[in-house]
Amino acid sequence: EKYFRKINIKKLGKLMIHPGEVIVAVTLEWLTLPDDISGRMEGKSSLARKGLSVQAAPLFDAGWDGRPILELNNVGKLPIIVHFGSPICAMSFMHLSSPTLKSYDSRANSRYKKQRGARI
């Protein structure tokens, strides 16, 4: 944990991500999914062309309720500046054929239930 530091991009207004650097980020949005909708979050292609790889949970299960956590990785050769509040990813939703029997938020082993920030 001594290798991690907390950065408040809201105060700074922007963040420079250097080549090879990985940032764990929290979205501004709180995501609440009903029991018959799941979601997938992916990075925007305009930023991918600059070298910014955006990773999120591969799938947000039906019943998810919390702030999505992203891993931002500069895989390019030049620094990338990300401005506070700028869109860096997009969410797509999938309607299930029926509601899930056990929503993510109702499971006892839901590790990220009601998450507000990154866990290292």
XYZ file of N, CA, C and O in Angstrom:
480
model
N 0.805 -1.192 0.000
C 0.000 0.000 0.000
C 0.850 1.258 0.000
O 0.357 2.316 -0.330
N 2.120 1.154 0.348
C 2.968 2.333 0.361
C 3.225 2.863 -1.046
O 3.691 3.976 -1.217
N 2.906 2.067 -2.073
C 3.112 2.492 -3.453
C 1.912 3.246 -4.015
O 1.941 3.715 -5.126
N 0.839 3.337 -3.237
C -0.376 3.986 -3.698
C -0.532 5.348 -3.043
O -0.173 5.540 -1.898
N -1.068 6.282 -3.810
C -1.405 7.583 -3.251
C -2.769 7.989 -3.783
O -3.149 7.632 -4.895
N -3.503 8.703 -2.961
C -4.844 9.126 -3.329
C -4.767 10.497 -3.986
O -4.091 11.397 -3.489
N -5.438 10.636 -5.127
C -5.443 11.884 -5.882
C -6.887 12.341 -6.028
O -7.752 11.555 -6.404
N -7.136 13.618 -5.759
C -8.470 14.179 -5.940
C -8.471 14.974 -7.246
O -8.069 16.128 -7.274
N -8.931 14.344 -8.326
C -8.913 14.987 -9.639
C -9.879 16.173 -9.678
O -9.684 17.123 -10.432
N -10.910 16.137 -8.834
C -11.859 17.256 -8.793
C -11.135 18.533 -8.369
O -11.337 19.594 -8.945
N -10.265 18.426 -7.379
C -9.498 19.590 -6.922
C -8.486 20.041 -7.974
O -8.279 21.227 -8.187
N -7.849 19.079 -8.629
C -6.817 19.393 -9.618
C -7.400 19.871 -10.951
O -6.764 20.613 -11.672
N -8.593 19.382 -11.281
C -9.212 19.727 -12.556
C -8.804 18.815 -13.692
O -9.511 18.694 -14.682
N -7.646 18.193 -13.565
C -7.179 17.267 -14.603
C -6.125 16.349 -13.996
O -5.589 16.619 -12.923
N -5.852 15.284 -14.716
C -4.864 14.305 -14.268
C -4.026 13.883 -15.470
O -4.567 13.583 -16.537
N -2.718 13.873 -15.293
C -1.839 13.396 -16.350
C -1.462 11.950 -16.040
O -0.988 11.650 -14.952
N -1.705 11.076 -17.004
C -1.366 9.662 -16.858
C -0.163 9.399 -17.771
O -0.248 9.564 -18.986
N 0.935 9.015 -17.175
C 2.180 8.812 -17.912
C 2.212 7.420 -18.552
O 1.525 6.499 -18.106
N 3.001 7.236 -19.586
C 3.114 5.924 -20.231
C 3.456 4.826 -19.209
O 4.324 5.015 -18.359
N 2.726 3.728 -19.269
C 2.943 2.607 -18.359
C 2.278 2.768 -17.001
O 2.259 1.834 -16.207
N 1.703 3.923 -16.720
C 1.082 4.175 -15.414
C -0.337 3.614 -15.378
O -1.067 3.670 -16.370
N -0.714 3.078 -14.233
C -2.056 2.557 -14.016
C -2.703 3.357 -12.884
O -2.098 3.544 -11.824
N -3.912 3.833 -13.120
C -4.667 4.616 -12.142
C -5.947 3.849 -11.828
O -6.645 3.403 -12.735
N -6.261 3.695 -10.555
C -7.537 3.133 -10.144
C -8.450 4.321 -9.854
O -8.113 5.184 -9.038
N -9.564 4.413 -10.567
C -10.438 5.579 -10.487
C -11.862 5.183 -10.119
O -12.309 4.077 -10.418
N -12.552 6.111 -9.500
C -13.947 5.934 -9.121
C -14.789 6.834 -10.015
O -14.449 8.001 -10.212
N -15.878 6.310 -10.567
C -16.738 7.135 -11.408
C -17.494 8.153 -10.564
O -17.666 7.975 -9.352
N -17.960 9.214 -11.201
C -18.810 10.188 -10.531
C -20.199 9.611 -10.289
O -20.877 9.967 -9.340
N -20.595 8.716 -11.183
C -21.959 8.189 -11.151
C -22.107 7.037 -10.162
O -21.202 6.244 -9.980
N -23.271 6.967 -9.575
C -23.683 5.825 -8.760
C -24.557 4.984 -9.661
O -25.489 5.489 -10.279
N -24.253 3.713 -9.789
C -24.985 2.821 -10.687
C -25.868 1.877 -9.881
O -25.382 1.142 -9.025
N -27.168 1.930 -10.146
C -28.120 1.015 -9.520
C -28.854 0.286 -10.637
O -29.484 0.927 -11.477
N -28.721 -1.035 -10.655
C -29.379 -1.837 -11.681
C -30.516 -2.637 -11.070
O -30.347 -3.219 -9.993
N -31.651 -2.713 -11.745
C -32.738 -3.558 -11.252
C -32.392 -5.033 -11.429
O -31.366 -5.379 -12.026
N -33.254 -5.901 -10.946
C -32.985 -7.341 -10.965
C -33.119 -7.989 -12.343
O -32.860 -9.177 -12.482
N -33.512 -7.217 -13.361
C -33.626 -7.806 -14.704
C -32.759 -7.082 -15.743
O -32.949 -7.240 -16.934
N -31.773 -6.304 -15.266
C -30.856 -5.580 -16.162
C -29.426 -5.811 -15.686
O -29.125 -5.700 -14.504
N -28.529 -6.158 -16.599
C -27.096 -6.203 -16.283
C -26.410 -5.205 -17.211
O -27.006 -4.721 -18.175
N -25.173 -4.876 -16.904
C -24.496 -3.858 -17.692
C -23.041 -4.185 -17.954
O -22.431 -4.995 -17.254
N -22.494 -3.520 -18.955
C -21.085 -3.660 -19.324
C -20.548 -2.257 -19.575
O -21.170 -1.453 -20.237
N -19.375 -1.983 -19.011
C -18.748 -0.681 -19.184
C -17.471 -0.840 -19.991
O -16.685 -1.742 -19.728
N -17.293 0.035 -20.973
C -16.106 -0.042 -21.823
C -15.582 1.357 -22.088
O -16.330 2.329 -22.075
N -14.287 1.423 -22.341
C -13.644 2.693 -22.635
C -14.082 3.249 -23.982
O -14.574 2.522 -24.847
N -13.905 4.546 -24.144
C -14.262 5.210 -25.393
C -13.124 5.053 -26.406
O -11.954 5.179 -26.062
N -13.481 4.796 -27.653
C -12.473 4.550 -28.682
C -11.625 5.788 -28.953
O -10.453 5.673 -29.313
N -12.191 6.979 -28.766
C -11.412 8.201 -29.008
C -10.223 8.282 -28.052
O -9.141 8.751 -28.430
N -10.391 7.809 -26.817
C -9.282 7.793 -25.856
C -8.367 6.597 -26.094
O -7.162 6.680 -25.871
N -8.928 5.493 -26.557
C -8.109 4.310 -26.857
C -7.096 4.635 -27.956
O -5.967 4.165 -27.914
N -7.497 5.471 -28.907
C -6.572 5.858 -29.983
C -5.410 6.698 -29.462
O -4.362 6.773 -30.086
N -5.580 7.304 -28.296
C -4.498 8.068 -27.661
C -3.640 7.175 -26.765
O -2.633 7.617 -26.245
N -4.109 5.936 -26.525
C -3.353 5.004 -25.694
C -3.961 4.742 -24.343
O -3.381 4.037 -23.529
N -5.157 5.290 -24.077
C -5.784 5.081 -22.769
C -6.655 3.833 -22.793
O -7.641 3.758 -23.521
N -6.268 2.851 -22.006
C -7.046 1.628 -21.847
C -7.885 1.780 -20.583
O -7.358 2.075 -19.514
N -9.194 1.595 -20.717
C -10.103 1.701 -19.580
C -10.672 0.315 -19.307
O -11.328 -0.269 -20.150
N -10.377 -0.199 -18.130
C -10.881 -1.514 -17.720
C -11.872 -1.322 -16.575
O -11.644 -0.510 -15.691
N -12.943 -2.072 -16.613
C -13.920 -2.081 -15.521
C -14.277 -3.539 -15.268
O -13.775 -4.434 -15.931
N -15.155 -3.742 -14.304
C -15.649 -5.103 -14.093
C -16.189 -5.590 -15.430
O -16.823 -4.820 -16.158
N -15.916 -6.849 -15.798
C -16.371 -7.316 -17.102
C -17.891 -7.242 -17.246
O -18.401 -7.023 -18.322
N -18.589 -7.391 -16.135
C -20.042 -7.358 -16.182
C -20.559 -6.867 -14.842
O -20.089 -7.295 -13.785
N -21.505 -5.955 -14.891
C -22.179 -5.499 -13.676
C -23.467 -6.310 -13.579
O -24.375 -6.153 -14.399
N -23.508 -7.185 -12.599
C -24.633 -8.103 -12.449
C -25.930 -7.358 -12.138
O -25.918 -6.270 -11.559
N -27.042 -7.996 -12.499
C -28.351 -7.469 -12.142
C -28.387 -7.269 -10.629
O -27.908 -8.094 -9.867
N -28.925 -6.135 -10.203
C -28.985 -5.823 -8.785
C -27.775 -5.061 -8.274
O -27.696 -4.732 -7.093
N -26.810 -4.746 -9.148
C -25.627 -3.976 -8.737
C -26.081 -2.632 -8.171
O -26.998 -1.993 -8.682
N -25.398 -2.174 -7.121
C -25.712 -0.883 -6.519
C -24.432 -0.312 -5.919
O -23.983 -0.762 -4.863
N -23.794 0.616 -6.591
C -22.561 1.204 -6.092
C -21.878 2.034 -7.163
O -22.402 2.237 -8.244
N -20.690 2.530 -6.846
C -19.896 3.302 -7.803
C -18.961 2.352 -8.556
O -18.178 1.644 -7.937
N -19.021 2.356 -9.882
C -18.069 1.539 -10.646
C -16.638 2.032 -10.451
O -16.389 3.233 -10.337
N -15.727 1.091 -10.386
C -14.300 1.388 -10.253
C -13.640 1.042 -11.586
O -13.913 -0.003 -12.171
N -12.779 1.921 -12.050
C -12.101 1.738 -13.326
C -10.600 1.643 -13.117
O -10.066 2.232 -12.179
N -9.942 0.944 -14.001
C -8.483 0.946 -14.065
C -8.120 1.655 -15.359
O -8.514 1.228 -16.442
N -7.399 2.754 -15.233
C -6.967 3.529 -16.390
C -5.492 3.242 -16.608
O -4.680 3.430 -15.706
N -5.154 2.799 -17.793
C -3.779 2.414 -18.097
C -3.336 3.124 -19.373
O -3.984 3.002 -20.411
N -2.245 3.857 -19.278
C -1.696 4.504 -20.463
C -0.758 3.517 -21.142
O 0.355 3.289 -20.689
N -1.232 2.933 -22.236
C -0.427 1.964 -22.982
C 0.291 2.626 -24.162
O 0.956 1.950 -24.940
N 0.145 3.949 -24.258
C 0.785 4.692 -25.345
C 2.197 5.117 -24.984
O 2.756 4.717 -23.958
N 2.766 5.969 -25.833
C 4.145 6.440 -25.639
C 4.207 7.868 -25.117
O 5.284 8.355 -24.788
N 3.054 8.553 -25.061
C 3.004 9.938 -24.598
C 2.056 10.064 -23.414
O 1.106 9.285 -23.284
N 2.264 11.053 -22.538
C 1.326 11.278 -21.434
C -0.066 11.634 -21.974
O -0.195 12.217 -23.051
N -1.079 11.267 -21.222
C -2.473 11.551 -21.578
C -3.072 12.381 -20.451
O -2.916 12.044 -19.274
N -3.766 13.448 -20.803
C -4.427 14.278 -19.800
C -5.913 13.935 -19.806
O -6.568 13.948 -20.852
N -6.438 13.627 -18.619
C -7.858 13.356 -18.434
C -8.413 14.495 -17.576
O -7.907 14.750 -16.483
N -9.435 15.179 -18.080
C -10.041 16.300 -17.365
C -11.180 15.805 -16.475
O -11.922 14.904 -16.860
N -11.318 16.418 -15.317
C -12.393 16.058 -14.389
C -13.744 16.201 -15.081
O -14.025 17.204 -15.725
N -14.560 15.181 -14.967
C -15.907 15.202 -15.526
C -16.003 14.833 -16.995
O -17.107 14.734 -17.523
N -14.869 14.618 -17.654
C -14.935 14.265 -19.076
C -15.328 12.796 -19.225
O -14.912 11.956 -18.439
N -16.139 12.483 -20.235
C -16.542 11.090 -20.432
C -15.361 10.237 -20.890
O -14.686 10.580 -21.854
N -15.115 9.147 -20.168
C -14.010 8.263 -20.537
C -14.478 6.840 -20.808
O -13.697 6.003 -21.231
N -15.750 6.575 -20.528
C -16.275 5.237 -20.784
C -17.765 5.333 -21.089
O -18.374 6.387 -20.916
N -18.313 4.226 -21.544
C -19.734 4.155 -21.866
C -20.298 2.862 -21.292
O -19.607 1.854 -21.201
N -21.544 2.925 -20.917
C -22.217 1.767 -20.324
C -23.255 1.245 -21.309
O -23.976 2.032 -21.921
N -23.295 -0.043 -21.487
C -24.366 -0.657 -22.274
C -25.134 -1.584 -21.346
O -24.573 -2.139 -20.400
N -26.413 -1.722 -21.604
C -27.289 -2.496 -20.728
C -27.917 -3.654 -21.492
O -28.193 -3.541 -22.678
N -28.123 -4.751 -20.776
C -28.750 -5.933 -21.352
C -29.956 -6.311 -20.511
O -29.843 -6.449 -19.285
N -31.083 -6.428 -21.169
C -32.306 -6.823 -20.478
C -32.352 -8.347 -20.395
O -32.235 -9.030 -21.417
N -32.478 -8.886 -19.195
C -32.529 -10.334 -19.004
C -33.916 -10.851 -19.347
O -34.904 -10.124 -19.236
N -34.008 -12.095 -19.712
C -35.305 -12.670 -20.063
C -36.223 -12.791 -18.850
O -37.436 -12.836 -18.987
N -35.638 -12.824 -17.667
C -36.422 -12.828 -16.423
C -35.540 -12.272 -15.303
O -34.312 -12.293 -15.412
N -36.142 -11.783 -14.231
C -35.344 -11.253 -13.129
C -34.452 -12.340 -12.522
O -34.821 -13.521 -12.497
N -33.283 -11.939 -12.066
C -32.376 -12.879 -11.424
C -32.967 -13.365 -10.103
O -33.714 -12.634 -9.447
N -32.649 -14.590 -9.723
C -33.155 -15.125 -8.455
C -32.410 -14.531 -7.266
O -32.960 -14.400 -6.181
N -31.138 -14.210 -7.460
C -30.326 -13.585 -6.403
C -29.591 -12.400 -6.990
O -28.604 -12.572 -7.699
N -30.070 -11.205 -6.709
C -29.410 -10.014 -7.243
C -28.050 -9.842 -6.579
O -27.801 -10.344 -5.485
N -27.170 -9.118 -7.243
C -25.817 -8.912 -6.727
C -25.852 -8.333 -5.323
O -25.146 -8.776 -4.430
N -26.677 -7.347 -5.125
C -26.712 -6.644 -3.846
C -27.290 -7.495 -2.709
O -27.028 -7.232 -1.548
N -28.043 -8.544 -3.051
C -28.637 -9.380 -2.005
C -27.754 -10.556 -1.586
O -28.008 -11.208 -0.587
N -26.687 -10.820 -2.358
C -25.798 -11.939 -2.037
C -24.925 -11.624 -0.827
O -24.386 -10.522 -0.717
N -24.737 -12.605 0.025
C -23.902 -12.424 1.219
C -22.439 -12.181 0.863
O -21.728 -11.475 1.560
N -21.983 -12.759 -0.244
C -20.568 -12.639 -0.632
C -20.324 -11.531 -1.655
O -19.307 -11.531 -2.332
N -21.220 -10.568 -1.758
C -21.049 -9.454 -2.695
C -19.942 -8.537 -2.193
O -20.147 -7.709 -1.315
N -18.758 -8.703 -2.755
C -17.566 -7.991 -2.274
C -17.665 -6.473 -2.454
O -17.115 -5.716 -1.673
N -18.350 -6.031 -3.488
C -18.376 -4.599 -3.791
C -19.729 -3.966 -3.540
O -20.064 -2.944 -4.118
N -20.518 -4.560 -2.674
C -21.847 -4.055 -2.359
C -21.763 -2.618 -1.827
O -20.973 -2.325 -0.945
N -22.553 -1.727 -2.429
C -22.631 -0.312 -2.013
C -21.253 0.370 -1.994
O -21.011 1.265 -1.214
N -20.357 -0.056 -2.852
C -19.004 0.495 -2.847
C -19.014 1.972 -3.209
O -19.746 2.413 -4.068
N -18.196 2.731 -2.513
C -18.090 4.165 -2.736
C -16.717 4.549 -3.275
O -16.532 5.631 -3.800
N -15.749 3.671 -3.108
C -14.408 3.987 -3.555
C -13.604 2.714 -3.801
O -14.078 1.612 -3.555
N -12.396 2.924 -4.294
C -11.531 1.799 -4.637
C -11.045 1.088 -3.391
O -10.818 1.697 -2.363
N -10.886 -0.215 -3.521
C -10.325 -1.036 -2.444
C -9.041 -1.648 -2.961
O -9.037 -2.309 -3.976
N -7.970 -1.410 -2.251
C -6.665 -1.921 -2.665
C -6.316 -3.120 -1.797
O -6.505 -3.126 -0.639
